[in-house]
XYZ file of C-alpha atoms in Angstrom:
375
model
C -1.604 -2.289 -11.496
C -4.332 -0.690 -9.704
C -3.439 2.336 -7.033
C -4.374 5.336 -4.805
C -4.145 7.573 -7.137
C -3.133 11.511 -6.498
C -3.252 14.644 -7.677
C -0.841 15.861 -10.716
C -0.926 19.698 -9.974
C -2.482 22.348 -7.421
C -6.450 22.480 -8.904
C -6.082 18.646 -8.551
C -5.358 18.446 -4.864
C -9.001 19.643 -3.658
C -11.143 17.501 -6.290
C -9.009 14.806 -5.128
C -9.285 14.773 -1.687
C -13.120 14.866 -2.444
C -12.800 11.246 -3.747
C -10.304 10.113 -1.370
C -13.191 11.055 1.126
C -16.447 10.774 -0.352
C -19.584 9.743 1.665
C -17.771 10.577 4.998
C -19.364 14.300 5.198
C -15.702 15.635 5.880
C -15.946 19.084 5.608
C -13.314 21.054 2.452
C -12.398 23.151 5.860
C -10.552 19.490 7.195
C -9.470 18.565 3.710
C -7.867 22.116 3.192
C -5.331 21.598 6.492
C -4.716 17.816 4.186
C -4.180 20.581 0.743
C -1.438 21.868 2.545
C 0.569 18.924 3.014
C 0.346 18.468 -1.252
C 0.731 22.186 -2.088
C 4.129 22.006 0.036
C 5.192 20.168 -2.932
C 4.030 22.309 -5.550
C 0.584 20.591 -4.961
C 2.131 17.092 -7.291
C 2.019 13.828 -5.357
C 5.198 11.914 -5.915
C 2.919 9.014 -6.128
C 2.276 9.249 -10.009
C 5.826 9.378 -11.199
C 6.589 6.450 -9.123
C 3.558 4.597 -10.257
C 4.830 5.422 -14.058
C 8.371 4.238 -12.960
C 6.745 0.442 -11.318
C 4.634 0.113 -14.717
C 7.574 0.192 -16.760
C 9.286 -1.973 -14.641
C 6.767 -4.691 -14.348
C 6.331 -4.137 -18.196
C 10.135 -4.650 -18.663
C 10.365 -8.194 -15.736
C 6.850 -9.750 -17.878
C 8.527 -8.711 -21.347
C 12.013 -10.252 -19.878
C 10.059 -13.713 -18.724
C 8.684 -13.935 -22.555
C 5.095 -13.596 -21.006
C 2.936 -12.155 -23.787
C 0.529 -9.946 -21.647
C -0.469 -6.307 -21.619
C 0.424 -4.533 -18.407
C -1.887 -1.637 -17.431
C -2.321 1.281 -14.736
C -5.474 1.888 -12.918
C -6.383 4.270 -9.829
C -9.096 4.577 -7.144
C -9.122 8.275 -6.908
C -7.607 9.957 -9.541
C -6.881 9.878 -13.171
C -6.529 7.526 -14.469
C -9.591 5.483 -13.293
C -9.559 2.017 -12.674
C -12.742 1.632 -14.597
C -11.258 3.697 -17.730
C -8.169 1.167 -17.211
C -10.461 -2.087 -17.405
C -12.693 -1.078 -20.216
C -9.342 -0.065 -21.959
C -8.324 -3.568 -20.971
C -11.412 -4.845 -22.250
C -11.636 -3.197 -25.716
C -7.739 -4.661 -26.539
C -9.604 -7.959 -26.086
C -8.903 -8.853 -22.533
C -11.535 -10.660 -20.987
C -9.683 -12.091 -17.390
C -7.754 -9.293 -15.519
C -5.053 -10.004 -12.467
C -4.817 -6.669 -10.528
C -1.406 -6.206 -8.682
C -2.431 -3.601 -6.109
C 0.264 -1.066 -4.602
C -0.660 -1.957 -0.976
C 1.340 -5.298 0.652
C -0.509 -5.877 3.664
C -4.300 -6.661 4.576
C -6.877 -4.156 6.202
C -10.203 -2.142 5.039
C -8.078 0.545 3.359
C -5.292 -1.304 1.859
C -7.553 -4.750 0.246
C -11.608 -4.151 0.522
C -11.585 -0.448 -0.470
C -9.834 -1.217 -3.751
C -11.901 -4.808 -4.258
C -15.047 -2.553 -3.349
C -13.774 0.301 -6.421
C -13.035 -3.285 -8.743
C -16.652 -3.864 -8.204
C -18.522 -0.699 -8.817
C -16.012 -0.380 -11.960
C -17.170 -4.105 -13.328
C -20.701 -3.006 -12.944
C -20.142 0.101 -14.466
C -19.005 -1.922 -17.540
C -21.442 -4.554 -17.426
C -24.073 -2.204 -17.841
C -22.145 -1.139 -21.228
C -22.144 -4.723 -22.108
C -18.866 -5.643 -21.066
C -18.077 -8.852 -19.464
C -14.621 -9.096 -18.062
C -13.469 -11.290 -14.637
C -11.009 -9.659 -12.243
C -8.988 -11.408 -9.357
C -5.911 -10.393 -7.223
C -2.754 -11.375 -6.251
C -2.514 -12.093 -2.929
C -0.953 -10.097 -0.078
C 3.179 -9.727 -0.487
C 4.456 -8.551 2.881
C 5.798 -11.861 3.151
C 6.993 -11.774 -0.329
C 10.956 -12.602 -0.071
C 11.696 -10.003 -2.847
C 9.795 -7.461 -0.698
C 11.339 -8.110 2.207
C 15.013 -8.201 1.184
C 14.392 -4.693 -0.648
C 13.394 -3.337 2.426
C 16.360 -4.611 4.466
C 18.901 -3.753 1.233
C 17.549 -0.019 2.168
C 17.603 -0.253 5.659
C 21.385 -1.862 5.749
C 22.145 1.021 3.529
C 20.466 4.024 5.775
C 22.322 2.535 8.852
C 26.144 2.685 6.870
C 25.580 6.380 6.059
C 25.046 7.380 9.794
C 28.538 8.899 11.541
C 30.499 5.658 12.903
C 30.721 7.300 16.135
C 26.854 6.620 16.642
C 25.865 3.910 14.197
C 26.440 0.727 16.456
C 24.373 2.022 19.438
C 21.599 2.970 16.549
C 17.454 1.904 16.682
C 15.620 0.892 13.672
C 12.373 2.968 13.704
C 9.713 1.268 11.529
C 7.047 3.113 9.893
C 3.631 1.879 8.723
C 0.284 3.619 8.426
C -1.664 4.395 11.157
C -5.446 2.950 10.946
C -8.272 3.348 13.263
C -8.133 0.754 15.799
C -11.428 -0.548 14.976
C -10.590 -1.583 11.417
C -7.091 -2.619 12.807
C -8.814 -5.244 15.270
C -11.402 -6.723 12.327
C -8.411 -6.770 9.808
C -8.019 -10.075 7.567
C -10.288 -12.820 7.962
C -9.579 -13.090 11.850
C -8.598 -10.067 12.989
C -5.725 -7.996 13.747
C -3.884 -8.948 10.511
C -3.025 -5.502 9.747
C -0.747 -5.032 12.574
C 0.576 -8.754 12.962
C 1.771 -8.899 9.034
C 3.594 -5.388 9.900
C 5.507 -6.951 12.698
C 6.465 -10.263 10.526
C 7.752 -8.122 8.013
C 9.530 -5.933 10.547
C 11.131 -8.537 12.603
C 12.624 -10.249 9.093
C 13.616 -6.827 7.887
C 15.673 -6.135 11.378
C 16.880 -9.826 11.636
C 18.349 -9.836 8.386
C 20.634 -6.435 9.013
C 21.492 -7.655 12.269
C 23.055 -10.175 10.739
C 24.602 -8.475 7.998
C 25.900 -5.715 10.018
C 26.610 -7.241 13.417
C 24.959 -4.309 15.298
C 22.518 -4.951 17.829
C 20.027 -2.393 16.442
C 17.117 -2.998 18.456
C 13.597 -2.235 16.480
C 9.929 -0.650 16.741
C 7.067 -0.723 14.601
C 5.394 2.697 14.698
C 2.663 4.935 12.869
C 2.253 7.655 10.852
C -0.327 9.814 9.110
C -2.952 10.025 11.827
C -6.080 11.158 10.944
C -9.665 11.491 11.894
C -11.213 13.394 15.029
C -9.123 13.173 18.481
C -11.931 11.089 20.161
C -11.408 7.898 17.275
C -8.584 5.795 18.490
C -5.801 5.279 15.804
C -2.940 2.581 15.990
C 0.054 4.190 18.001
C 3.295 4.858 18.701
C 3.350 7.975 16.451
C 6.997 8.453 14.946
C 7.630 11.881 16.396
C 6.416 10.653 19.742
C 8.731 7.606 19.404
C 12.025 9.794 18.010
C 10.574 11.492 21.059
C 11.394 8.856 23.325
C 14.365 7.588 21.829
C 16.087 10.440 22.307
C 15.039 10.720 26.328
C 16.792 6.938 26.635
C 20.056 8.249 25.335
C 19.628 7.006 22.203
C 22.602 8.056 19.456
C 20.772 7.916 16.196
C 17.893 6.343 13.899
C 17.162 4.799 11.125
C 13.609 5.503 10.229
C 12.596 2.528 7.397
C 9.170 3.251 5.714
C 8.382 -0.499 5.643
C 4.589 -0.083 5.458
C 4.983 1.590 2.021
C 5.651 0.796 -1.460
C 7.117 3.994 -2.830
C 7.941 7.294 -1.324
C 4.353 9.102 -1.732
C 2.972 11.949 0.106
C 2.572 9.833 3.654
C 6.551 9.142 3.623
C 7.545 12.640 1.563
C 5.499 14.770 4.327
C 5.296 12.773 7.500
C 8.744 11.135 7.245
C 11.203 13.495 5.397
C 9.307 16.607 6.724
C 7.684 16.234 9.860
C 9.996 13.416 11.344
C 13.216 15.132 9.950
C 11.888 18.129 11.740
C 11.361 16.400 15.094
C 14.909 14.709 14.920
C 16.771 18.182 14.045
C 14.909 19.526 16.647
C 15.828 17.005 19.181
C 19.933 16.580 17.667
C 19.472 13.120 16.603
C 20.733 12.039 13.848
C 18.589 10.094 11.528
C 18.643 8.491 8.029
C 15.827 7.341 6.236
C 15.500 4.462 4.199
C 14.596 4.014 0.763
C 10.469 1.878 -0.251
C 10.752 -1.051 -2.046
C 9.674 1.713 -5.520
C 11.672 -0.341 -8.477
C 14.296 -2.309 -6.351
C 15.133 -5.247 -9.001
C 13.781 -7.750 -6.267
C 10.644 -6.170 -5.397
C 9.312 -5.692 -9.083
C 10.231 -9.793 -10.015
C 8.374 -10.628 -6.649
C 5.554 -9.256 -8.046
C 5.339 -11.045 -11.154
C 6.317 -13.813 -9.327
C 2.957 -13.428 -7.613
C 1.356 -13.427 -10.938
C 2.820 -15.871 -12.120
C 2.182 -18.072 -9.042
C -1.420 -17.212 -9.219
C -2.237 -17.938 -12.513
C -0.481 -21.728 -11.564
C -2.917 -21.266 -8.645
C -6.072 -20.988 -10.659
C -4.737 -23.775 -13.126
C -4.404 -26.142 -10.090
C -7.937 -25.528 -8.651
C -9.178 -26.459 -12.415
C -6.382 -29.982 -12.347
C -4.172 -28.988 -14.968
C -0.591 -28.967 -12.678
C 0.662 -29.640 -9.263
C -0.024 -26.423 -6.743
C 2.949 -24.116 -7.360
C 4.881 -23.203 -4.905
C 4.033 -20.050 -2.371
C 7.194 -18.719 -0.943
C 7.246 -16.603 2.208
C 10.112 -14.950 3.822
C 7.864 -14.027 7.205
C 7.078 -15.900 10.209
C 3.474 -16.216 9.456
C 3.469 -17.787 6.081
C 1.969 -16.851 2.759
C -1.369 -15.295 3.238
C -5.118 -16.934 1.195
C -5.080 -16.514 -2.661
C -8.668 -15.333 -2.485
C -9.925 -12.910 0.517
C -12.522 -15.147 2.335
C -16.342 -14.227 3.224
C -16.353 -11.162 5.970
C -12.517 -10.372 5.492
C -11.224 -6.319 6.215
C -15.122 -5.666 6.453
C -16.327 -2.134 5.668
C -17.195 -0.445 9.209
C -19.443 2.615 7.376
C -21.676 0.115 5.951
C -21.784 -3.475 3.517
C -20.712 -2.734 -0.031
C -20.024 -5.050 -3.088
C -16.297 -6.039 -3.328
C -14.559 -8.141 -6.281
C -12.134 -10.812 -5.947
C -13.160 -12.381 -3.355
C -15.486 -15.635 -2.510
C -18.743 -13.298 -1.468
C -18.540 -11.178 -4.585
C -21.565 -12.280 -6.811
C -20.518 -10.906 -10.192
C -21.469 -7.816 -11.489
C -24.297 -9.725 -13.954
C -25.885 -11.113 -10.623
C -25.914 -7.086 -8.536
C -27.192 -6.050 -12.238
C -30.144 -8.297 -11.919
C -30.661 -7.558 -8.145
C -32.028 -3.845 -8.103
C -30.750 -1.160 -5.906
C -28.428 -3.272 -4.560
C -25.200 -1.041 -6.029
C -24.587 2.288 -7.255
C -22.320 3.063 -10.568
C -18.423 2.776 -11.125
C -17.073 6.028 -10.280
């Protein structure tokens, strides 16, 4: 299970935000106003516990299955490390690793980044000597388990608003924002960031239409801007949009954190603090919904994925029929293996694993200068 990572107490939060950020020059003055939104919470991410809660979980659905398989936790940015995870992996006598990252959809941030961390990790063990072969599942927006969570939440937000105001409610749908520019060159064509959001939005507002019988029309917004005014970001922003809502006459909200897999710091702070905030302000009441975090569904969807991936790689080699690839958006399952030129890295080319350009970290060894060390 490789994620983000975050910080477990307040002398974390600065050496963390170094990582998160390294080789973008941002000055600690930017990344202090960032502190802020961590020490409101005592300067803990909420992401940790929940990534502690999901390994259990997926230990307890692989256990349940009878699959005889270690299940470990890795993290780009903070403790612990994705390469101290692998060689761990690797010294228990693993020698072929399927990561399950915490991020459903495809873009830069939420694929390449980690595959580009997977790679300077496996070079960082092959230069100890330590052969081992990664690959990933592939992306689960679409995954059925993933998207019935997120409407089981989202039905449930929309019962607890006031009768008076729940039929004439909106579904507000939160993802991310990106820059633009990495939005646009997203998957292996383009734009797959934002069109995977609205699939999984549309099935996650269809389905609770139908189960409630309330019109609830829907929006796919943004949160968690970032970056200087003049780089365009993906909009609506969700305070602009309760904004705006509330100008039409609108009763009440249900604000679903779809983009997400568990309530970290960018659903904690931007949702249940600075959104809350906006809709007191403005008298309208809202209920949030609850990520996809442990849901029963969402945690057997991804072992699903695991298990449908290892069928994948036995099919490619002749040994079974393909296995089936469910999908419960309009768009279909996404590729098993990220293509050449997919989510590319604006800031500059870097090695990434687990996918069909990455060389193998015996072939960047033998190619000098061509990568730095696992971090």
């Amino acid at each position: 299970m490789l994620s983000f990572g975050g910080p477990d107490e307040p002398d974390d939060v600065m050496p963390f935000l170094r990582n998160v950020t390294s080789g973008r020059g941002i000055p600690d003055e930017r990344l202090a106003a960032v502190a802020e939104h961590y020490h409101h919470f005592g300067g803990r991410s909420p992401i940790n516990d929940q990534n502690r809660a999901l390994l259990q979980a997926l230990r307890h659905e692989v256990a349940a299955r009878g699959l005889d398989v270690p299940v470990a936790w890795g993290n780009r940015n903070w403790d612990p490390y994705v390469t101290d995870a692998l060689r761990d992996l690797h010294e228990g006598g693993a020698r072929r690793v399927l990561v399950v990252a915490t991020s459903a959809y495809a873009s830069y941030s939420g694929c390449r980044q980690y595959r580009e961390d997977l790679a300077d990790a496996l070079v960082a063990l092959a230069r100890e000597g330590r052969e081992i072969a990664v690959d990933k599942i592939r992306h689960y927006f679409d995954a059925p388990g993933f998207v019935a969570a997120n409407a089981d939440a989202v039905e449930a937000a929309w019962r607890r608003l006031p009768e008076d105001v729940a039929a004439g409610a909106e579904l507000v749908l939160v993802t991310h924002s990106i820059p633009t520019a990495m939005a646009a060159t997203a998957g292996p064509d383009g734009d797959a960031y934002v069109r995977q959001h609205e699939s999984v939005a549309d099935a996650v507002a269809a389905r609770v239409r139908a189960r409630t019988g309330a019109p609830l029309p829907s929006a796919l917004v943004y949160c968690s801007r970032s970056g200087p005014p003049s780089q365009p970001w993906t909009e609506p922003d969700v305070n602009d949009h309760l904004e705006e809502l509330h100008a039409r006459g609108v009763p009440a909200v249900v604000v679903a954190p779809v983009g997400f897999v568990s309530d970290h710091m960018e659903v904690v702070y931007d949702l249940d603090t600075e959104a809350r905030e906006t809709a007191d302000r403005l008298g309208l009441p809202m209920e949030r919904a609850a990520t996809a975090g442990v849901d029963p569904a969402f945690v057997a969807a991804l072992v699903d994925l695991v298990v449908e991936r290892a069928a994948v790689e036995r099919a490619a080699a002749g040994r079974q029929e393909a296995p089936p690839r469910p999908s419960a958006g309009a768009q279909g399952p996404s590729h098993d293996v990220c293509p050449v030129g997919c989510c590319p890295n604006l800031r500059g080319a870097r090695p990434a694993a687990c996918g069909r350009d990455w060389p193998g970290a015996g072939a960047l060894l033998a190619t000098a200068g061509t990568t730095g060390g696992g971090r």
